XYZ file of C-alpha atoms in Angstrom:
454
model
C -75.451 40.746 -31.723
C -78.999 39.988 -32.997
C -82.098 40.349 -30.881
C -82.898 36.643 -31.349
C -79.458 35.579 -30.113
C -79.765 37.771 -27.024
C -83.182 36.227 -26.293
C -81.807 32.714 -26.732
C -78.959 33.389 -24.294
C -81.386 34.847 -21.737
C -83.745 31.851 -21.969
C -80.860 29.390 -21.679
C -79.572 31.167 -18.597
C -83.071 31.241 -17.075
C -83.627 27.534 -17.713
C -80.203 26.741 -16.291
C -81.014 28.597 -13.102
C -84.200 26.527 -12.710
C -82.382 23.174 -12.729
C -82.570 21.242 -9.470
C -79.574 21.730 -7.200
C -76.972 19.012 -7.356
C -76.844 16.563 -4.522
C -74.884 17.686 -1.505
C -71.324 16.416 -1.609
C -70.055 14.211 1.176
C -67.544 15.845 3.537
C -63.903 15.370 2.606
C -62.930 14.671 6.212
C -64.407 12.706 9.088
C -63.642 13.325 12.755
C -62.431 10.181 14.521
C -62.714 9.808 18.286
C -59.757 9.040 20.536
C -61.586 5.870 21.536
C -61.498 4.569 17.972
C -57.963 5.731 17.106
C -56.227 5.099 20.413
C -54.680 8.584 20.337
C -55.289 10.147 23.745
C -52.533 12.767 23.795
C -53.638 16.247 24.892
C -51.386 19.250 25.459
C -53.023 20.371 28.709
C -51.799 23.698 30.086
C -52.053 24.740 33.716
C -51.550 28.413 34.470
C -49.802 29.157 37.739
C -48.512 32.214 39.543
C -45.050 31.551 38.087
C -45.977 30.324 34.600
C -48.783 31.937 32.615
C -49.395 33.930 29.461
C -48.633 37.218 31.242
C -45.193 36.067 32.375
C -44.431 34.071 29.212
C -45.958 35.435 26.009
C -45.578 32.105 24.154
C -47.541 30.178 26.772
C -50.307 29.425 24.249
C -48.090 28.750 21.228
C -48.442 24.990 21.620
C -46.240 21.963 21.096
C -45.368 20.159 17.901
C -46.377 17.194 15.755
C -44.253 15.178 13.345
C -45.477 12.338 11.139
C -43.431 9.655 9.438
C -42.932 5.916 9.006
C -40.445 5.181 11.797
C -40.406 1.384 11.304
C -40.656 1.207 7.495
C -43.892 -0.786 7.511
C -45.542 1.542 4.998
C -47.730 3.320 7.566
C -47.219 6.842 8.927
C -46.674 7.061 12.683
C -47.235 10.168 14.855
C -45.082 11.921 17.464
C -46.477 14.667 19.741
C -44.548 17.059 21.986
C -46.158 18.677 25.026
C -45.365 21.901 26.845
C -46.256 20.665 30.329
C -47.108 17.030 29.570
C -44.869 14.161 28.369
C -44.346 13.548 24.662
C -46.030 10.569 23.020
C -45.132 8.343 20.056
C -47.971 6.418 18.388
C -47.419 3.485 16.048
C -49.840 3.190 13.149
C -51.369 -0.307 13.177
C -53.534 0.310 10.111
C -57.220 1.165 9.670
C -56.577 4.453 11.556
C -55.794 2.618 14.809
C -52.702 3.651 16.783
C -50.743 2.248 19.724
C -48.790 4.297 22.276
C -45.226 2.933 22.064
C -43.485 5.821 23.858
C -41.981 3.670 26.594
C -41.015 0.818 24.284
C -39.275 3.283 21.971
C -37.215 4.776 24.812
C -38.907 8.174 24.675
C -40.529 8.217 28.114
C -37.655 9.910 29.989
C -36.925 12.991 27.911
C -36.408 15.256 30.921
C -37.941 18.537 31.962
C -38.430 21.504 29.703
C -40.890 23.365 27.492
C -41.067 21.309 24.288
C -42.028 23.020 21.025
C -41.511 21.836 17.432
C -40.473 18.410 16.186
C -39.185 17.063 12.874
C -38.696 13.529 11.557
C -35.693 13.044 9.277
C -33.201 10.303 8.435
C -30.208 12.202 9.722
C -27.572 9.477 9.504
C -28.708 7.929 6.202
C -29.347 4.472 7.661
C -32.823 4.206 6.149
C -34.724 4.914 9.383
C -36.358 8.171 10.464
C -34.901 9.967 13.484
C -36.671 12.598 15.627
C -35.429 16.131 16.348
C -37.139 18.100 19.130
C -36.936 21.847 19.815
C -37.223 23.358 23.296
C -37.873 26.822 24.696
C -39.567 28.328 27.753
C -38.336 30.015 30.922
C -36.171 27.135 32.108
C -32.416 27.199 32.680
C -30.231 26.763 29.565
C -29.534 23.067 30.199
C -33.280 22.411 30.326
C -33.681 24.193 26.973
C -31.187 21.984 25.134
C -32.731 20.587 21.948
C -32.889 16.805 21.606
C -32.064 14.387 18.797
C -33.320 10.811 19.026
C -31.562 8.429 16.648
C -33.565 5.422 15.440
C -31.586 2.164 15.753
C -33.887 0.311 13.357
C -35.328 -1.989 16.025
C -37.938 0.442 17.326
C -35.649 2.040 19.938
C -34.355 5.612 20.007
C -31.310 7.043 21.796
C -30.687 10.733 22.481
C -27.563 11.987 20.648
C -28.015 15.742 20.065
C -24.717 16.660 21.714
C -22.775 14.101 19.683
C -24.117 15.633 16.463
C -23.675 19.247 17.632
C -27.413 19.926 17.669
C -28.058 20.413 21.424
C -28.688 24.145 20.994
C -29.656 25.796 24.317
C -31.745 28.680 23.081
C -35.416 29.455 22.590
C -36.175 27.169 19.662
C -39.463 26.917 17.780
C -38.708 24.385 15.059
C -36.103 23.170 12.603
C -35.954 22.598 8.852
C -33.509 20.029 7.462
C -32.310 20.385 3.861
C -29.133 20.178 1.784
C -28.375 23.873 1.294
C -24.931 23.325 -0.254
C -25.857 20.265 -2.342
C -23.034 18.128 -0.951
C -25.263 15.110 -0.390
C -25.958 15.397 3.350
C -28.568 17.242 5.404
C -27.960 20.666 6.914
C -30.360 22.458 9.249
C -31.987 25.860 9.807
C -33.111 26.384 13.424
C -35.797 28.958 14.231
C -35.503 30.751 17.583
C -37.452 33.469 19.391
C -35.913 36.169 21.546
C -36.956 36.397 25.216
C -36.055 40.088 25.475
C -38.566 42.843 24.777
C -37.102 45.440 22.423
C -38.391 48.314 20.302
C -38.227 48.987 16.590
C -35.633 51.683 17.229
C -33.179 48.913 18.094
C -33.654 47.161 14.746
C -30.828 48.736 12.750
C -28.312 48.399 15.570
C -29.202 44.847 16.581
C -30.054 43.133 13.278
C -26.413 42.375 12.534
C -25.490 41.500 16.138
C -25.641 37.722 16.718
C -27.426 36.417 19.809
C -26.427 32.847 20.685
C -29.764 31.962 22.341
C -32.383 34.011 20.494
C -30.975 34.219 16.979
C -31.761 31.777 14.180
C -28.984 29.321 13.323
C -27.865 27.693 10.082
C -25.945 24.470 10.673
C -23.796 22.853 8.003
C -23.159 19.141 8.380
C -19.418 18.521 8.094
C -18.212 14.924 8.456
C -21.221 13.972 10.555
C -21.093 17.014 12.872
C -23.271 20.119 12.640
C -21.400 23.439 12.649
C -22.915 26.933 13.019
C -22.230 28.756 9.741
C -24.858 31.506 10.128
C -22.428 34.408 9.944
C -20.408 32.975 7.041
C -23.635 32.297 5.132
C -24.844 35.896 5.541
C -27.868 35.157 7.751
C -29.380 37.354 10.468
C -29.068 35.741 13.916
C -30.110 38.585 16.201
C -32.501 38.920 19.105
C -35.045 40.932 17.081
C -36.112 38.121 14.737
C -38.748 36.349 16.851
C -39.486 33.812 14.128
C -42.610 31.656 14.082
C -41.994 29.636 10.946
C -39.509 28.591 8.284
C -40.052 27.085 4.835
C -37.470 25.819 2.387
C -37.860 25.579 -1.390
C -36.423 26.591 -4.741
C -37.869 30.078 -5.220
C -36.156 30.925 -8.511
C -35.907 27.472 -10.124
C -32.108 27.453 -10.124
C -31.916 24.041 -8.460
C -30.784 25.383 -5.060
C -32.937 25.633 -1.928
C -33.879 29.089 -0.657
C -35.256 29.967 2.802
C -38.263 32.004 3.975
C -38.581 32.981 7.659
C -41.708 34.666 9.087
C -40.997 37.029 12.009
C -43.527 38.260 14.549
C -43.759 41.911 15.679
C -41.845 44.716 13.959
C -38.913 42.863 12.373
C -39.540 42.072 8.732
C -39.634 38.538 7.350
C -36.473 37.138 5.772
C -36.257 35.831 2.210
C -32.857 34.208 1.767
C -31.875 33.478 -1.836
C -29.207 30.816 -2.232
C -26.076 32.148 -3.955
C -24.878 28.607 -4.746
C -21.601 29.203 -2.870
C -22.668 28.485 0.740
C -23.972 32.040 1.181
C -27.405 33.669 0.947
C -28.703 37.114 -0.002
C -31.571 38.482 2.108
C -34.030 39.909 -0.449
C -37.358 40.661 1.256
C -37.473 44.401 0.471
C -36.365 43.889 -3.105
C -38.617 40.915 -3.802
C -41.860 41.687 -1.905
C -43.554 45.127 -1.919
C -45.218 44.545 1.456
C -45.517 41.787 4.057
C -47.423 40.784 7.191
C -46.807 42.597 10.475
C -47.445 39.926 13.116
C -46.146 37.151 10.869
C -46.847 33.709 12.275
C -46.423 30.493 10.265
C -45.757 30.213 6.539
C -45.795 27.641 3.756
C -44.485 27.319 0.203
C -46.191 25.757 -2.820
C -46.985 26.459 -6.458
C -50.609 27.299 -5.733
C -51.535 28.479 -9.249
C -49.694 25.745 -11.196
C -47.462 28.128 -13.157
C -44.226 26.353 -12.250
C -43.134 28.959 -9.678
C -43.114 28.542 -5.892
C -45.472 30.899 -4.033
C -45.504 31.750 -0.306
C -48.358 32.213 2.180
C -47.914 33.893 5.584
C -50.611 34.140 8.259
C -51.183 37.016 10.674
C -53.882 37.582 13.294
C -56.435 40.091 12.021
C -60.043 39.236 12.847
C -62.613 38.613 10.142
C -65.122 40.988 11.757
C -64.658 44.513 13.101
C -65.916 43.707 16.621
C -63.074 41.305 17.406
C -60.617 43.468 15.511
C -61.156 46.560 17.634
C -61.794 44.656 20.868
C -58.441 42.907 20.671
C -55.824 44.726 18.608
C -57.335 47.852 17.134
C -56.160 49.510 13.951
C -52.543 50.068 12.979
C -50.951 53.267 14.266
C -49.897 55.587 11.423
C -47.111 57.287 13.390
C -45.735 53.943 14.512
C -45.842 52.735 10.913
C -43.750 55.701 9.734
C -41.295 55.238 12.604
C -40.789 51.644 11.513
C -39.953 52.761 7.988
C -37.565 55.401 9.335
C -35.801 52.680 11.316
C -35.117 50.595 8.241
C -38.084 48.248 8.497
C -40.470 47.274 5.685
C -44.050 48.028 4.633
C -45.895 45.668 6.961
C -49.655 45.274 7.370
C -51.712 43.184 9.764
C -53.136 40.778 7.177
C -52.407 37.305 5.888
C -50.253 37.560 2.777
C -50.283 35.388 -0.336
C -47.084 36.181 -2.221
C -47.518 35.213 -5.877
C -44.205 34.439 -7.559
C -43.774 36.434 -10.783
C -40.325 35.019 -11.499
C -36.923 36.725 -11.415
C -37.107 36.945 -7.588
C -40.209 39.189 -7.684
C -43.553 38.634 -5.966
C -46.964 40.276 -6.023
C -49.212 40.103 -2.960
C -52.745 38.805 -3.712
C -54.092 37.685 -0.313
C -57.106 39.998 -0.303
C -58.023 39.166 -3.907
C -57.738 35.471 -3.082
C -60.053 35.907 -0.076
C -57.626 34.613 2.551
C -56.398 37.833 4.206
C -58.458 37.637 7.440
C -58.484 34.437 9.506
C -58.196 35.803 13.076
C -55.422 34.572 15.400
C -53.726 32.163 13.013
C -50.724 29.956 13.677
C -49.846 27.873 10.642
C -51.003 27.593 7.010
C -50.790 24.405 4.963
C -51.002 24.137 1.182
C -52.296 20.750 -0.049
C -54.625 19.381 -2.709
C -57.242 18.083 -0.290
C -59.868 17.239 -2.921
C -57.462 15.797 -5.527
C -58.544 18.199 -8.279
C -55.001 19.182 -9.200
C -55.102 22.565 -7.436
C -53.624 23.468 -4.052
C -56.106 24.265 -1.286
C -55.226 26.084 1.947
C -55.814 25.113 5.582
C -55.183 27.537 8.465
C -54.936 26.416 12.094
C -56.418 29.045 14.303
C -57.358 30.370 17.710
C -55.883 31.229 21.092
C -57.075 30.121 24.506
C -57.357 33.633 25.965
C -57.520 37.015 24.218
C -54.256 38.360 25.607
C -54.547 41.435 23.345
C -58.053 42.398 24.524
C -58.088 46.175 24.944
C -60.389 46.278 28.011
C -58.348 43.616 29.782
C -55.197 45.564 28.898
C -56.573 48.621 30.704
C -57.284 46.464 33.752
C -53.762 45.034 33.686
C -52.200 48.491 33.480
C -54.228 49.548 36.537
C -52.842 46.571 38.444
C -49.325 47.528 37.350
C -49.806 51.068 38.629
C -50.979 49.735 41.989
C -47.863 47.537 42.216
C -45.464 50.335 41.372
C -44.996 49.251 37.762
C -43.818 45.734 38.607
C -45.368 42.337 37.852
C -45.555 41.556 41.568
C -49.083 40.465 42.428
C -50.642 38.329 45.117
C -52.092 34.922 44.232
C -55.566 36.443 44.422
C -54.599 39.229 42.034
C -53.020 36.763 39.586
C -56.143 34.622 39.654
C -58.310 37.698 39.117
C -56.239 38.843 36.127
C -56.152 35.438 34.458
C -59.847 34.814 35.076
C -60.796 38.238 33.703
C -58.961 37.663 30.431
C -61.730 36.941 27.871
C -61.874 33.863 25.685
C -63.785 33.283 22.468
C -63.797 30.168 20.249
C -62.410 30.744 16.755
C -62.789 28.289 13.885
C -60.005 26.961 11.688
C -60.233 27.988 8.027
C -60.246 25.806 4.922
C -60.030 27.478 1.503
C -60.815 25.457 -1.615
C -59.153 26.769 -4.742
C -61.474 27.729 -7.574
C -58.890 27.730 -10.362
C -56.832 29.763 -9.849
C -58.429 31.728 -6.977
C -58.692 30.468 -3.417
């Protein structure tokens, strides 16, 4: 390259760097007040001696939201579930104004229980969206029965979960409806979480032992009724799963829906490839070299526009070292090796972006994409927020109290020793423990894709 050409390039670069900065872009989103929208729902939680994050580890996991046009007027309506507060259905009146129609819709007497996820689907093919609601918590089995509200087309809903075979009495998180056998009707995958504390040494023995309350369930719709076909389909339905999320999509472009389930704690995530004969093959170890450890929510999308479906899974590692070591600390090497010896997978406490290479193989690029650390994350969402043709990523984040704080953990263990190793404390001691648990605000994360990197 000539000296003159090098000089010309240098001058051009220098002049370019001296250009005035472009005008600041307007924000993509605008926060609307409850006064202007009419949406006043809030999932308020009240910790008591009997019900708190120490007694129930999913106390802060939250309720659910489903969005859909329930009255076919062309506007998306919103349904909220609450853990300790009643659910609410809001009708979209246009111009971002909503009306609470819970009572008018027949949804104001749903009964007691700890409500979690919700899904809107047209289950009976009458052209109107119905609402499925998952339940969990520490209640009796009857109070954990999932609900199905069928839309009659006039704005009223009636509860019919038992009639359809979908009144599962487990510890449900959410449900995904899809036609797994391509027979023209909807089937359903139900995500559950086990209430029993177990160790990784139990994994091999328990993974193939079904648990009717804690295990995930695959339902096939047969002549209008939903039938549990989990075992026949080759799915794991054990107590060790502790799933936080499920996504459905065609991973290998064969025209059949596959399933991805993200599991918290030591059990590995499940990647179910559809065999096109009403069975699945679990392929996580074969398809993904490593995965998240505390897997929370997940999402599927073709984020790099190569025609293949990719998968993102969020974990809970802090962005900075202070919060990392104050709350969870580093991963234990001996524990890691024990997990591998017990038939588990290579799992690391980071968000994972699994890039689909085709032929059922993925590469993990979360760190290269800059999305591996987003603190205590719950759910990721792929969407093209700025309409540039590339998927962006949003991560909902945060927890009310730092239940994993190391200093607070030492304090709790001291209380346990004083009580003889049992969770039997006075009201004053409970209040002291809950008040001492630290809390720190954590932001949600939005990643804009820079073609093709996030």
